[in-house]
XYZ file of C-alpha atoms in Angstrom:
345
model
C 81.392 103.240 117.135
C 81.097 106.989 117.669
C 82.259 109.883 115.492
C 84.703 112.486 116.770
C 86.060 115.631 115.093
C 89.172 117.077 116.682
C 90.283 120.614 115.850
C 93.976 121.157 116.538
C 96.901 118.826 115.872
C 99.148 119.620 118.816
C 99.953 117.160 121.570
C 96.485 117.315 123.173
C 94.500 116.821 119.965
C 96.843 114.177 118.555
C 96.916 112.164 121.769
C 93.144 112.257 122.215
C 92.689 111.228 118.581
C 95.156 108.352 118.930
C 93.467 106.926 122.018
C 89.975 107.274 120.498
C 91.050 105.704 117.195
C 92.683 102.867 119.122
C 89.275 102.258 120.714
C 87.801 101.798 117.191
C 85.969 105.111 116.931
C 85.685 107.186 113.762
C 88.159 110.033 114.291
C 89.127 112.990 112.114
C 91.805 115.506 113.101
C 91.747 118.944 111.483
C 95.076 120.750 111.684
C 95.780 123.948 109.751
C 99.535 123.879 110.479
C 99.795 127.151 112.392
C 103.356 128.377 112.756
C 104.453 128.512 116.383
C 102.737 125.362 117.615
C 103.999 124.847 121.172
C 104.493 121.069 120.862
C 106.952 121.254 117.970
C 108.972 124.097 119.532
C 109.226 122.635 123.033
C 112.360 121.198 124.628
C 110.219 118.295 125.860
C 111.483 117.834 129.410
C 109.670 115.144 131.427
C 110.555 115.819 135.049
C 107.539 117.253 136.906
C 108.654 116.247 140.401
C 111.186 119.075 140.702
C 108.581 121.816 140.256
C 107.845 124.088 143.191
C 104.242 124.655 142.137
C 101.807 123.845 144.955
C 98.687 123.327 142.863
C 97.701 119.763 143.786
C 95.357 119.288 140.840
C 98.118 120.283 138.438
C 100.632 117.992 140.135
C 98.301 114.990 140.032
C 97.981 115.525 136.285
C 101.695 115.821 135.488
C 102.582 113.078 137.966
C 100.233 110.670 136.200
C 101.585 111.920 132.882
C 105.168 111.019 133.808
C 104.018 107.657 135.177
C 102.218 106.817 131.918
C 105.083 107.780 129.592
C 107.143 104.545 129.394
C 104.083 102.370 128.703
C 102.658 104.874 126.223
C 105.909 105.306 124.281
C 106.627 101.567 124.153
C 103.202 100.875 122.671
C 103.319 103.789 120.214
C 106.804 103.011 118.923
C 106.063 99.298 118.529
C 102.807 99.996 116.693
C 104.204 102.628 114.312
C 107.831 101.529 113.981
C 108.874 105.144 114.565
C 111.153 106.615 117.214
C 109.850 109.419 119.403
C 113.357 110.204 120.722
C 112.147 109.548 124.269
C 115.011 109.261 126.747
C 115.016 108.623 130.472
C 118.485 110.078 130.856
C 118.001 111.683 134.267
C 117.935 115.334 135.245
C 120.608 117.480 136.890
C 118.951 120.269 138.878
C 121.401 123.057 139.723
C 121.182 125.294 142.797
C 123.105 128.384 143.764
C 124.582 127.053 147.032
C 124.686 124.056 149.377
C 121.878 125.374 151.583
C 119.411 125.707 148.702
C 120.575 122.328 147.400
C 119.727 120.676 150.730
C 116.267 122.269 150.857
C 115.599 121.201 147.280
C 116.790 117.669 147.962
C 114.379 117.369 150.880
C 111.496 118.798 148.844
C 112.091 116.612 145.791
C 112.909 113.351 147.578
C 109.753 113.733 149.694
C 107.745 112.989 146.526
C 109.369 109.588 145.957
C 106.856 107.614 148.017
C 103.977 108.762 145.819
C 106.052 108.791 142.615
C 108.334 105.742 142.560
C 108.783 106.268 138.810
C 111.068 109.225 139.568
C 113.742 106.740 140.617
C 116.793 107.568 142.695
C 117.247 111.108 144.005
C 120.643 112.196 145.266
C 122.771 115.251 145.855
C 125.705 115.942 143.539
C 128.783 117.906 144.479
C 130.175 120.405 141.978
C 132.826 117.855 140.983
C 130.179 115.165 140.463
C 128.175 117.519 138.257
C 131.247 118.049 136.100
C 131.918 114.320 135.939
C 128.381 113.577 134.797
C 128.257 116.437 132.252
C 131.878 117.428 131.408
C 131.069 120.595 129.449
C 128.750 121.935 132.130
C 129.888 124.547 134.619
C 131.150 123.332 138.003
C 129.930 126.471 139.758
C 126.823 124.940 141.298
C 125.892 121.872 143.363
C 122.936 119.846 142.139
C 120.243 117.285 142.832
C 120.062 114.386 140.384
C 116.673 112.819 139.578
C 117.144 109.453 137.903
C 113.686 109.266 136.301
C 113.904 112.604 134.524
C 113.895 112.544 130.764
C 113.062 114.250 127.508
C 111.193 113.744 124.261
C 111.234 115.488 120.898
C 107.799 116.995 120.360
C 107.961 116.902 116.573
C 108.938 113.213 116.569
C 106.123 112.391 118.981
C 103.554 114.154 116.798
C 104.801 112.295 113.719
C 104.415 108.962 115.507
C 100.961 109.868 116.845
C 99.790 110.906 113.391
C 100.929 107.575 111.941
C 99.306 105.740 114.835
C 95.999 107.503 114.173
C 96.125 106.609 110.473
C 97.029 102.980 111.233
C 93.950 102.817 113.466
C 91.828 104.054 110.515
C 91.595 107.646 111.678
C 91.932 110.661 109.373
C 94.290 113.645 109.558
C 93.295 116.596 107.370
C 95.487 119.657 106.977
C 92.736 122.248 106.768
C 90.851 124.855 108.754
C 87.319 124.155 109.884
C 84.712 125.702 112.165
C 83.350 123.623 115.049
C 79.901 124.272 113.566
C 80.835 122.340 110.432
C 82.169 119.210 112.157
C 80.505 115.832 112.475
C 79.886 113.977 115.701
C 81.372 115.053 119.014
C 83.624 118.093 118.594
C 86.857 118.226 120.598
C 88.485 121.652 120.421
C 92.223 121.657 121.118
C 93.299 124.799 119.288
C 95.938 125.954 121.785
C 96.952 129.601 121.534
C 94.463 130.166 118.692
C 91.389 129.014 120.633
C 89.749 132.441 120.931
C 89.050 132.508 117.200
C 86.029 130.246 117.747
C 85.466 130.007 121.502
C 85.798 132.351 124.475
C 85.501 129.780 127.236
C 87.798 129.025 128.845
C 89.719 132.261 128.436
C 93.076 131.406 126.846
C 96.143 133.616 126.896
C 99.511 132.727 125.481
C 103.205 133.282 125.999
C 105.876 133.503 123.353
C 108.766 131.201 124.302
C 112.121 131.076 122.497
C 114.618 128.232 122.576
C 118.185 128.565 121.273
C 119.671 125.564 119.471
C 123.450 125.494 119.507
C 126.493 123.397 118.757
C 129.519 123.027 121.002
C 133.042 122.155 119.948
C 134.517 119.416 122.056
C 134.160 115.732 122.732
C 131.460 114.412 125.028
C 131.643 111.077 126.854
C 129.860 108.066 125.416
C 126.163 107.998 126.140
C 123.557 110.675 126.563
C 123.953 113.625 128.892
C 121.182 114.288 131.416
C 118.668 117.093 131.130
C 119.923 120.185 132.952
C 117.524 122.299 135.004
C 119.425 125.531 135.550
C 118.850 128.413 137.918
C 115.446 130.023 137.592
C 113.553 128.973 134.454
C 116.646 128.025 132.425
C 117.159 124.489 131.114
C 119.387 122.624 128.663
C 118.651 119.463 126.674
C 120.874 117.474 124.345
C 119.334 117.288 120.860
C 122.094 115.393 119.016
C 125.820 114.701 119.383
C 127.448 117.949 120.548
C 124.181 119.807 119.989
C 121.954 121.298 122.652
C 118.932 123.524 123.118
C 118.835 126.118 125.879
C 115.815 128.092 126.981
C 113.624 129.648 127.559
C 112.266 133.160 127.437
C 108.677 133.832 128.545
C 106.853 136.801 127.061
C 103.116 137.448 127.479
C 101.782 138.566 124.124
C 98.603 139.200 122.158
C 100.102 138.600 118.725
C 101.195 135.470 116.936
C 104.585 136.482 115.589
C 107.251 133.771 115.599
C 110.091 135.956 114.361
C 113.079 135.394 116.694
C 114.143 138.349 118.797
C 117.738 139.596 118.594
C 117.608 140.590 122.275
C 116.471 137.105 123.272
C 119.123 135.509 121.074
C 121.792 137.547 122.858
C 120.313 136.689 126.252
C 120.138 132.946 125.541
C 123.628 132.919 124.046
C 124.889 134.610 127.209
C 123.184 131.965 129.317
C 124.771 129.246 127.176
C 128.199 130.757 127.846
C 127.355 130.828 131.553
C 126.543 127.111 131.655
C 129.222 126.049 129.141
C 132.002 128.446 130.213
C 134.983 126.548 128.790
C 133.517 125.440 125.470
C 133.222 127.364 122.166
C 129.549 127.770 121.224
C 128.088 128.089 117.741
C 124.497 129.351 117.501
C 122.345 127.414 115.032
C 118.768 128.690 115.188
C 115.973 129.756 117.530
C 112.661 127.940 117.724
C 109.629 129.931 118.829
C 106.502 128.453 120.377
C 103.226 129.992 121.531
C 102.232 128.331 124.787
C 98.562 128.479 125.816
C 97.583 129.118 129.430
C 94.237 129.154 131.193
C 93.183 130.238 134.680
C 95.747 129.557 137.413
C 97.892 127.899 134.692
C 95.728 124.802 135.210
C 94.690 122.973 132.021
C 90.994 123.084 131.167
C 89.378 119.746 130.275
C 85.630 119.618 129.877
C 82.419 120.451 128.021
C 81.197 123.974 127.357
C 77.579 125.080 127.378
C 77.225 124.437 123.640
C 78.427 120.844 123.985
C 81.932 121.238 122.610
C 84.605 119.366 124.551
C 87.608 121.628 125.110
C 91.157 120.806 126.155
C 93.511 123.764 126.467
C 95.998 125.590 128.655
C 98.647 122.879 128.894
C 101.329 125.594 129.119
C 104.959 124.635 129.599
C 104.218 121.023 130.606
C 102.132 120.055 127.605
C 104.423 117.253 126.540
C 104.381 115.834 130.069
C 100.615 115.730 130.471
C 99.426 115.548 126.835
C 99.618 111.750 126.430
C 97.794 110.983 129.668
C 95.152 113.599 128.876
C 94.546 111.667 125.666
C 94.099 108.453 127.615
C 91.808 110.017 130.201
C 89.634 111.980 127.766
C 89.168 108.916 125.556
C 88.111 106.880 128.579
C 85.744 109.617 129.770
C 84.090 110.047 126.382
C 83.733 106.253 126.146
C 81.911 106.203 129.469
C 84.727 104.326 131.162
C 86.404 104.941 134.502
C 89.284 107.419 134.550
C 92.250 107.425 136.895
C 92.071 111.197 137.255
C 88.990 113.111 138.312
C 88.410 115.232 135.223
C 85.972 117.424 137.151
C 89.068 118.971 138.727
C 89.859 120.505 135.338
C 86.349 121.488 134.204
C 86.214 124.637 136.300
């Protein structure tokens, strides 16, 4: 049995702690409950195959993350008795015209051979989009990805925390310096990492997500995730309730006060995608997303022996669980499926 101290209770720290505690190690998580934690504020979309990013190291990570999800969630929910609100409800990816739709279909479906977990991929006409998601605009054709899904970050963290405690780990709501920790120190402080460590260099973006309610009946069952034009997306959070986002603002501060301009912008986007349905704004959630060089997560030791995981960015909920699995295996001296040297740049 080894001793591990993990600083930061977001998705990376919680997942690493869970997998280490499951392997019978002595684990303590220190989380000071910073406002603006990216995991809790995220929409939680799990659909990495539609991304146009060409970074192969990044794609291998998120691809393995999506592949691991069903097994990971099944085990976690059975062990804790808690729901993580994980849904594999598919993803509707909208495109501005038929030509772009065809190019996207070819690009996305080409990944099926290496990612069978993404399921069926097919083109949807405007009418088929409307049939699948009746309140959604019928302005755009789409590509449907069967394996796409979503998870509620806050619910996942709650389940992970319980799982850690059930495996005899500790979760302390307090601040601590890496110098004062016992055993191997794992530093997963997200946007706040520069307070104690300058390597890797971490920057952060302020992202806002509008939660809203629509008036009108939806069909039985869950609506798919919607990947809109550009960076816009929509997820169903409850019956007749959705979240739409997101804004991306590079910042040096840590304010989580919602912006009136961004509220107006997101409300306008909601009216664009739900043109025939009255919309009632509920609240805006604000998250501070950490990024490292080339937007590629950093996973590895620093010169002073601290093990750092940071820079998960906008796909933290996709890759966080598998990072936990891989880091636990690595620190246990076991074989990993991913080459973690790819992320220890």
